[in-house]
């Protein structure tokens, strides 16, 4: 009897040793299968108009034969975002067993700002798109009185610390103008005066407001006043700096 018990213990000990080995071998087999079978054979691009699919695929760094499972989607997104400035959003999607779908969102210039001796086109999200000459910049809303700090393609707009407005606030203003359907009617945003921000609007109004104003409220009010309260031939300075935030004064111009 003692000898039989010893044999059973030996078999039990061997079984305990083999169990983790089996798990390891199974894991190795799974990894090998994933590496062998899930490889990129097709790359599809959707949402692109400005760029050709081939340009986006080249910028992604993904090649046919790469492992679809081990693909670093964040790195793929960053490569495309930084290489192709007019792309503002990238969503790589793995479609098993062997397809990578790259969905992109393109943008267009919302404004132009000077910096480092050139004019820079700026997206609505604050991304610097490209450096252009003055005639090309004139087609978009011009930001004056401040300059981009160390501008570079695909980088976010940065302004000097002593600017009367921050880059975040400036982009907030551009976003509100776009949301209110007014960005195409704005000629320039002038930050030359450290006391008040000046929006030159509709080709006939100089609109003054404070830098810490509620841009959403001010721009919505501006659009309503110009479209519903003022005559098409009126022009001048609209003062939106009154103590009563609901009060807007027009100082007419007869030039």
Coordinates of N, CA and C in Angstrom, one line a residue, residues 74-217:
X74 N -3.0 54.3 -32.5 CA -2.7 55.7 -32.1 C -1.5 56.2 -32.9
X75 N -0.5 55.4 -33.1 CA 0.7 55.9 -33.8 C 0.3 56.1 -35.3
X76 N -0.5 55.3 -35.8 CA -1.0 55.4 -37.2 C -1.7 56.8 -37.3
X77 N -2.6 57.1 -36.4 CA -3.3 58.4 -36.4 C -2.4 59.5 -36.3
X78 N -1.4 59.5 -35.5 CA -0.4 60.6 -35.3 C 0.4 60.8 -36.5
X79 N 0.8 59.8 -37.2 CA 1.6 59.9 -38.4 C 0.8 60.7 -39.5
X80 N -0.4 60.3 -39.7 CA -1.2 60.9 -40.7 C -1.5 62.4 -40.3
X81 N -1.9 62.6 -39.0 CA -2.3 63.9 -38.5 C -1.1 64.9 -38.7
X82 N 0.1 64.5 -38.4 CA 1.2 65.4 -38.5 C 1.8 65.5 -39.9
X83 N 1.6 64.5 -40.7 CA 2.2 64.6 -42.1 C 1.3 65.3 -43.0
X84 N 0.0 65.2 -42.8 CA -1.0 65.8 -43.7 C -1.8 66.9 -43.0
X85 N -1.4 68.2 -43.0 CA -2.0 69.2 -42.1 C -3.5 69.4 -42.3
X86 N -4.0 69.2 -43.4 CA -5.5 69.5 -43.6 C -6.4 68.3 -43.1
X87 N -5.8 67.3 -42.5 CA -6.5 66.3 -41.9 C -6.5 66.5 -40.4
X88 N -7.7 66.6 -39.8 CA -7.8 67.0 -38.4 C -8.3 65.8 -37.5
X89 N -8.7 64.7 -38.1 CA -9.2 63.6 -37.3 C -8.9 62.3 -38.1
X90 N -8.4 61.3 -37.4 CA -8.1 60.0 -38.0 C -8.6 58.9 -37.2
X91 N -9.3 58.0 -37.8 CA -9.9 56.8 -37.0 C -9.6 55.5 -37.8
X92 N -8.4 54.9 -37.4 CA -8.1 53.6 -38.0 C -9.0 52.5 -37.4
X93 N -9.5 51.6 -38.2 CA -10.4 50.6 -37.8 C -9.9 49.2 -38.4
X94 N -9.8 48.2 -37.5 CA -9.4 46.9 -37.9 C -10.6 46.1 -38.3
X95 N -10.6 45.6 -39.6 CA -11.7 44.8 -40.1 C -11.1 43.4 -40.3
X96 N -11.4 42.5 -39.4 CA -10.8 41.2 -39.5 C -11.5 40.4 -40.6
X97 N -10.7 39.6 -41.3 CA -9.4 39.1 -40.9 C -8.2 39.9 -41.4
X98 N -8.4 40.8 -42.5 CA -7.2 41.3 -43.1 C -7.3 42.7 -43.7
X99 N -8.3 43.5 -43.2 CA -8.5 44.8 -43.8 C -8.3 45.9 -42.7
X100 N -7.6 47.0 -43.1 CA -7.5 48.2 -42.3 C -8.3 49.3 -42.9
X101 N -9.2 49.9 -42.2 CA -10.0 51.0 -42.7 C -9.5 52.3 -42.1
X102 N -9.1 53.3 -42.8 CA -8.6 54.5 -42.3 C -9.7 55.6 -42.6
X103 N -10.4 56.0 -41.6 CA -11.4 57.1 -41.8 C -10.8 58.4 -41.4
X104 N -10.9 59.4 -42.3 CA -10.3 60.7 -42.0 C -11.3 61.8 -42.1
X105 N -11.0 62.9 -41.4 CA -11.9 64.1 -41.5 C -10.9 65.3 -41.9
X106 N -11.3 65.9 -43.0 CA -10.5 67.0 -43.5 C -11.1 68.3 -43.1
X107 N -10.2 69.4 -43.1 CA -10.7 70.7 -42.7 C -10.3 71.7 -43.8
X108 N -10.7 72.9 -43.6 CA -10.2 74.0 -44.5 C -9.9 75.2 -43.6
X109 N -9.2 76.2 -44.2 CA -8.7 77.3 -43.4 C -9.9 78.1 -42.9
X110 N -9.8 78.5 -41.7 CA -10.9 79.4 -41.0 C -10.4 80.8 -40.9
X111 N -9.0 81.0 -40.8 CA -8.5 82.3 -40.6 C -7.0 82.3 -41.0
X112 N -6.4 83.5 -41.0 CA -5.0 83.6 -41.3 C -4.3 84.5 -40.3
X113 N -3.1 84.2 -39.9 CA -2.4 84.9 -38.9 C -0.9 85.0 -39.3
X114 N -0.3 86.1 -39.0 CA 1.1 86.3 -39.3 C 2.0 85.6 -38.2
X115 N 3.2 85.2 -38.6 CA 4.2 84.7 -37.7 C 5.4 84.2 -38.4
X116 N 6.6 84.5 -37.9 CA 7.9 84.1 -38.5 C 8.0 84.6 -39.9
X117 N 7.5 85.8 -40.2 CA 7.7 86.4 -41.5 C 6.8 85.9 -42.6
X118 N 5.7 85.2 -42.2 CA 4.8 84.6 -43.2 C 3.4 84.7 -42.7
X119 N 2.4 84.5 -43.6 CA 1.0 84.3 -43.2 C 0.8 82.8 -43.0
X120 N 0.1 82.5 -42.0 CA -0.3 81.1 -41.7 C -1.8 80.8 -41.7
X121 N -2.2 79.9 -42.5 CA -3.6 79.5 -42.5 C -3.9 78.6 -41.3
X122 N -5.0 78.9 -40.7 CA -5.4 78.3 -39.4 C -6.7 77.6 -39.5
X123 N -6.8 76.3 -39.1 CA -8.1 75.6 -39.1 C -8.9 76.1 -37.9
X124 N -10.2 75.7 -38.0 CA -11.1 76.1 -36.9 C -10.8 75.5 -35.5
X125 N -10.0 74.5 -35.5 CA -9.5 73.8 -34.3 C -8.2 74.3 -33.8
X126 N -7.6 75.3 -34.5 CA -6.3 75.9 -34.1 C -5.1 75.2 -34.7
X127 N -5.2 74.4 -35.7 CA -4.1 73.7 -36.3 C -3.6 74.6 -37.4
X128 N -2.2 74.8 -37.4 CA -1.6 75.5 -38.5 C -1.5 74.7 -39.7
X129 N -2.0 75.2 -40.8 CA -2.2 74.3 -42.0 C -1.0 74.5 -43.0
X130 N -0.6 75.7 -43.3 CA 0.5 76.0 -44.2 C 0.8 77.5 -44.2
X131 N 2.0 77.8 -44.6 CA 2.5 79.2 -44.8 C 2.1 79.7 -46.2
X132 N 1.6 80.9 -46.3 CA 1.2 81.4 -47.6 C 1.6 82.8 -47.7
X133 N 1.4 83.4 -48.9 CA 1.7 84.8 -49.1 C 0.5 85.7 -48.8
X134 N 0.7 87.0 -48.8 CA -0.4 87.9 -48.4 C -1.7 87.7 -49.2
X135 N -1.6 87.7 -50.6 CA -2.8 87.5 -51.4 C -3.6 86.2 -51.0
X136 N -2.9 85.1 -50.8 CA -3.6 83.9 -50.4 C -4.3 84.0 -49.1
X137 N -3.6 84.7 -48.1 CA -4.2 84.9 -46.8 C -5.4 85.8 -46.8
X138 N -5.5 86.7 -47.8 CA -6.5 87.7 -47.8 C -7.9 87.1 -48.1
X139 N -7.9 85.8 -48.5 CA -9.2 85.2 -48.8 C -9.9 84.7 -47.5
X140 N -9.2 84.7 -46.4 CA -9.8 84.3 -45.1 C -9.8 85.4 -44.1
X141 N -10.5 85.1 -43.0 CA -10.5 86.1 -41.9 C -9.1 86.3 -41.4
X142 N -8.7 87.5 -41.3 CA -7.4 87.9 -40.9 C -7.3 88.2 -39.4
X143 N -6.4 87.7 -38.7 CA -6.2 88.0 -37.3 C -5.0 88.9 -37.2
X144 N -5.2 90.1 -36.7 CA -4.1 91.1 -36.6 C -3.9 91.5 -35.2
X145 N -2.7 92.1 -35.0 CA -2.4 92.6 -33.6 C -1.7 91.6 -32.8
X146 N -1.7 90.4 -33.2 CA -0.9 89.3 -32.5 C -0.3 88.4 -33.6
X147 N 0.8 87.7 -33.2 CA 1.5 86.9 -34.2 C 1.7 85.5 -33.6
X148 N 1.6 84.5 -34.4 CA 1.8 83.1 -34.0 C 3.3 83.0 -33.5
X149 N 3.4 82.2 -32.4 CA 4.7 82.0 -31.8 C 5.3 80.7 -32.3
X150 N 6.5 80.7 -32.9 CA 7.2 79.5 -33.4 C 6.2 78.7 -34.2
X151 N 5.6 79.2 -35.2 CA 4.7 78.5 -36.0 C 5.3 77.4 -36.8
X152 N 4.6 76.2 -37.0 CA 5.1 75.1 -37.8 C 3.9 74.3 -38.3
X153 N 4.0 73.8 -39.5 CA 2.9 73.0 -40.1 C 2.5 71.9 -39.2
X154 N 1.2 71.8 -39.0 CA 0.5 70.7 -38.2 C 0.6 70.9 -36.7
X155 N 1.3 72.0 -36.3 CA 1.3 72.3 -34.9 C 0.1 73.2 -34.5
X156 N -0.3 73.1 -33.2 CA -1.4 74.0 -32.7 C -0.9 75.4 -32.6
X157 N -1.8 76.4 -32.8 CA -1.5 77.8 -32.6 C -1.0 78.1 -31.2
X158 N 0.1 78.8 -31.1 CA 0.5 79.3 -29.8 C 0.8 80.8 -30.0
X159 N 0.4 81.6 -28.9 CA 0.6 83.0 -28.9 C 1.5 83.4 -27.8
X160 N 2.3 84.5 -27.9 CA 3.2 84.9 -26.9 C 2.4 85.2 -25.5
X161 N 3.1 85.0 -24.4 CA 2.5 85.2 -23.1 C 1.9 86.6 -22.9
X162 N 2.5 87.6 -23.5 CA 2.0 89.0 -23.3 C 0.9 89.4 -24.3
X163 N 0.4 88.4 -25.1 CA -0.8 88.7 -26.0 C -2.0 89.1 -25.1
X164 N -2.8 90.0 -25.6 CA -4.0 90.3 -24.9 C -5.1 89.2 -24.9
X165 N -4.9 88.2 -25.8 CA -5.8 87.1 -25.8 C -5.0 85.8 -25.9
X166 N -5.6 84.8 -25.3 CA -4.9 83.5 -25.4 C -5.3 82.8 -26.7
X167 N -4.5 81.8 -27.1 CA -4.9 81.0 -28.3 C -6.2 80.3 -28.1
X168 N -6.4 79.8 -26.9 CA -7.7 79.1 -26.6 C -8.9 80.0 -26.7
X169 N -8.8 81.3 -26.2 CA -9.9 82.2 -26.4 C -10.1 82.6 -27.8
X170 N -9.0 82.8 -28.5 CA -9.1 83.2 -29.9 C -9.8 82.1 -30.7
X171 N -9.5 80.8 -30.4 CA -10.1 79.7 -31.1 C -11.6 79.6 -30.7
X172 N -11.9 79.9 -29.5 CA -13.3 79.9 -29.0 C -14.1 81.0 -29.8
X173 N -13.5 82.1 -30.1 CA -14.2 83.2 -30.9 C -14.4 82.7 -32.3
X174 N -13.4 82.0 -32.9 CA -13.6 81.5 -34.3 C -14.7 80.4 -34.3
X175 N -14.7 79.6 -33.3 CA -15.7 78.5 -33.2 C -17.1 79.1 -33.1
X176 N -17.3 80.2 -32.3 CA -18.6 80.8 -32.1 C -19.0 81.5 -33.5
X177 N -18.1 82.2 -34.1 CA -18.4 82.8 -35.4 C -18.9 81.7 -36.4
X178 N -18.2 80.6 -36.4 CA -18.6 79.5 -37.3 C -20.0 79.0 -37.0
X179 N -20.2 78.8 -35.7 CA -21.5 78.2 -35.2 C -22.7 79.1 -35.5
X180 N -22.4 80.4 -35.5 CA -23.5 81.4 -35.7 C -23.6 81.8 -37.2
X181 N -22.8 81.1 -38.0 CA -22.9 81.4 -39.5 C -22.3 82.8 -39.8
X182 N -21.4 83.3 -39.0 CA -20.9 84.6 -39.2 C -19.4 84.7 -39.6
X183 N -18.7 83.6 -39.7 CA -17.3 83.7 -39.9 C -17.0 84.2 -41.3
X184 N -17.9 83.9 -42.3 CA -17.8 84.4 -43.6 C -18.0 85.9 -43.8
X185 N -18.7 86.5 -42.8 CA -19.0 87.9 -42.8 C -18.0 88.7 -42.0
X186 N -17.1 88.0 -41.3 CA -16.1 88.7 -40.5 C -14.9 89.0 -41.3
X187 N -14.4 90.2 -41.3 CA -13.3 90.6 -42.2 C -11.9 90.4 -41.4
X188 N -11.9 90.8 -40.2 CA -10.7 90.6 -39.4 C -11.0 90.6 -37.9
X189 N -10.1 90.0 -37.1 CA -10.1 90.1 -35.7 C -8.9 90.9 -35.3
X190 N -9.1 92.1 -34.7 CA -7.9 93.0 -34.4 C -7.7 93.0 -32.9
X191 N -6.5 92.5 -32.5 CA -6.1 92.5 -31.1 C -5.0 93.5 -30.8
X192 N -4.9 94.6 -31.6 CA -3.9 95.6 -31.4 C -4.1 96.4 -30.1
X193 N -5.4 96.6 -29.7 CA -5.7 97.4 -28.5 C -5.8 96.4 -27.4
X194 N -4.9 96.6 -26.3 CA -4.9 95.6 -25.2 C -6.2 95.8 -24.4
X195 N -7.0 96.8 -24.6 CA -8.2 97.0 -23.8 C -9.4 96.3 -24.4
X196 N -9.5 96.4 -25.7 CA -10.7 95.9 -26.3 C -10.4 95.1 -27.6
X197 N -11.1 94.1 -27.8 CA -11.0 93.3 -29.1 C -11.9 93.9 -30.1
X198 N -11.4 94.0 -31.3 CA -12.2 94.7 -32.4 C -12.4 93.6 -33.5
X199 N -13.7 93.4 -33.8 CA -14.1 92.5 -34.9 C -14.7 93.4 -36.0
X200 N -14.0 93.4 -37.2 CA -14.5 94.1 -38.3 C -15.4 93.2 -39.1
X201 N -16.7 93.7 -39.2 CA -17.8 92.7 -39.5 C -18.6 93.3 -40.7
X202 N -18.9 92.4 -41.6 CA -19.8 92.7 -42.7 C -19.4 93.8 -43.6
X203 N -18.1 94.2 -43.6 CA -17.6 95.2 -44.4 C -18.0 96.6 -44.0
X204 N -18.7 96.8 -42.9 CA -19.2 98.1 -42.6 C -19.3 98.4 -41.1
X205 N -18.9 97.4 -40.2 CA -19.0 97.6 -38.8 C -17.7 97.3 -38.1
X206 N -17.3 98.2 -37.2 CA -16.2 97.9 -36.3 C -16.9 97.6 -34.9
X207 N -16.7 96.3 -34.5 CA -17.4 95.9 -33.3 C -16.4 95.7 -32.2
X208 N -16.7 96.5 -31.1 CA -15.8 96.4 -30.0 C -16.4 95.6 -28.8
X209 N -15.6 94.7 -28.2 CA -16.0 93.9 -27.1 C -14.8 93.6 -26.2
X210 N -15.0 93.3 -25.0 CA -13.9 93.0 -24.1 C -13.3 91.6 -24.4
X211 N -12.1 91.4 -24.1 CA -11.4 90.1 -24.3 C -12.0 89.0 -23.4
X212 N -12.6 89.3 -22.3 CA -13.2 88.3 -21.4 C -14.7 88.2 -21.6
X213 N -15.2 88.8 -22.7 CA -16.7 88.8 -22.9 C -17.2 87.3 -23.2
X214 N -18.5 87.2 -23.0 CA -19.1 85.9 -23.4 C -19.3 86.0 -24.9
X215 N -18.4 85.3 -25.6 CA -18.4 85.4 -27.1 C -19.7 84.8 -27.7
X216 N -20.2 83.8 -27.1 CA -21.4 83.2 -27.6 C -22.5 84.2 -27.6
X217 N -22.7 84.8 -26.5 CA -23.8 85.8 -26.3 C -23.5 87.0 -27.2

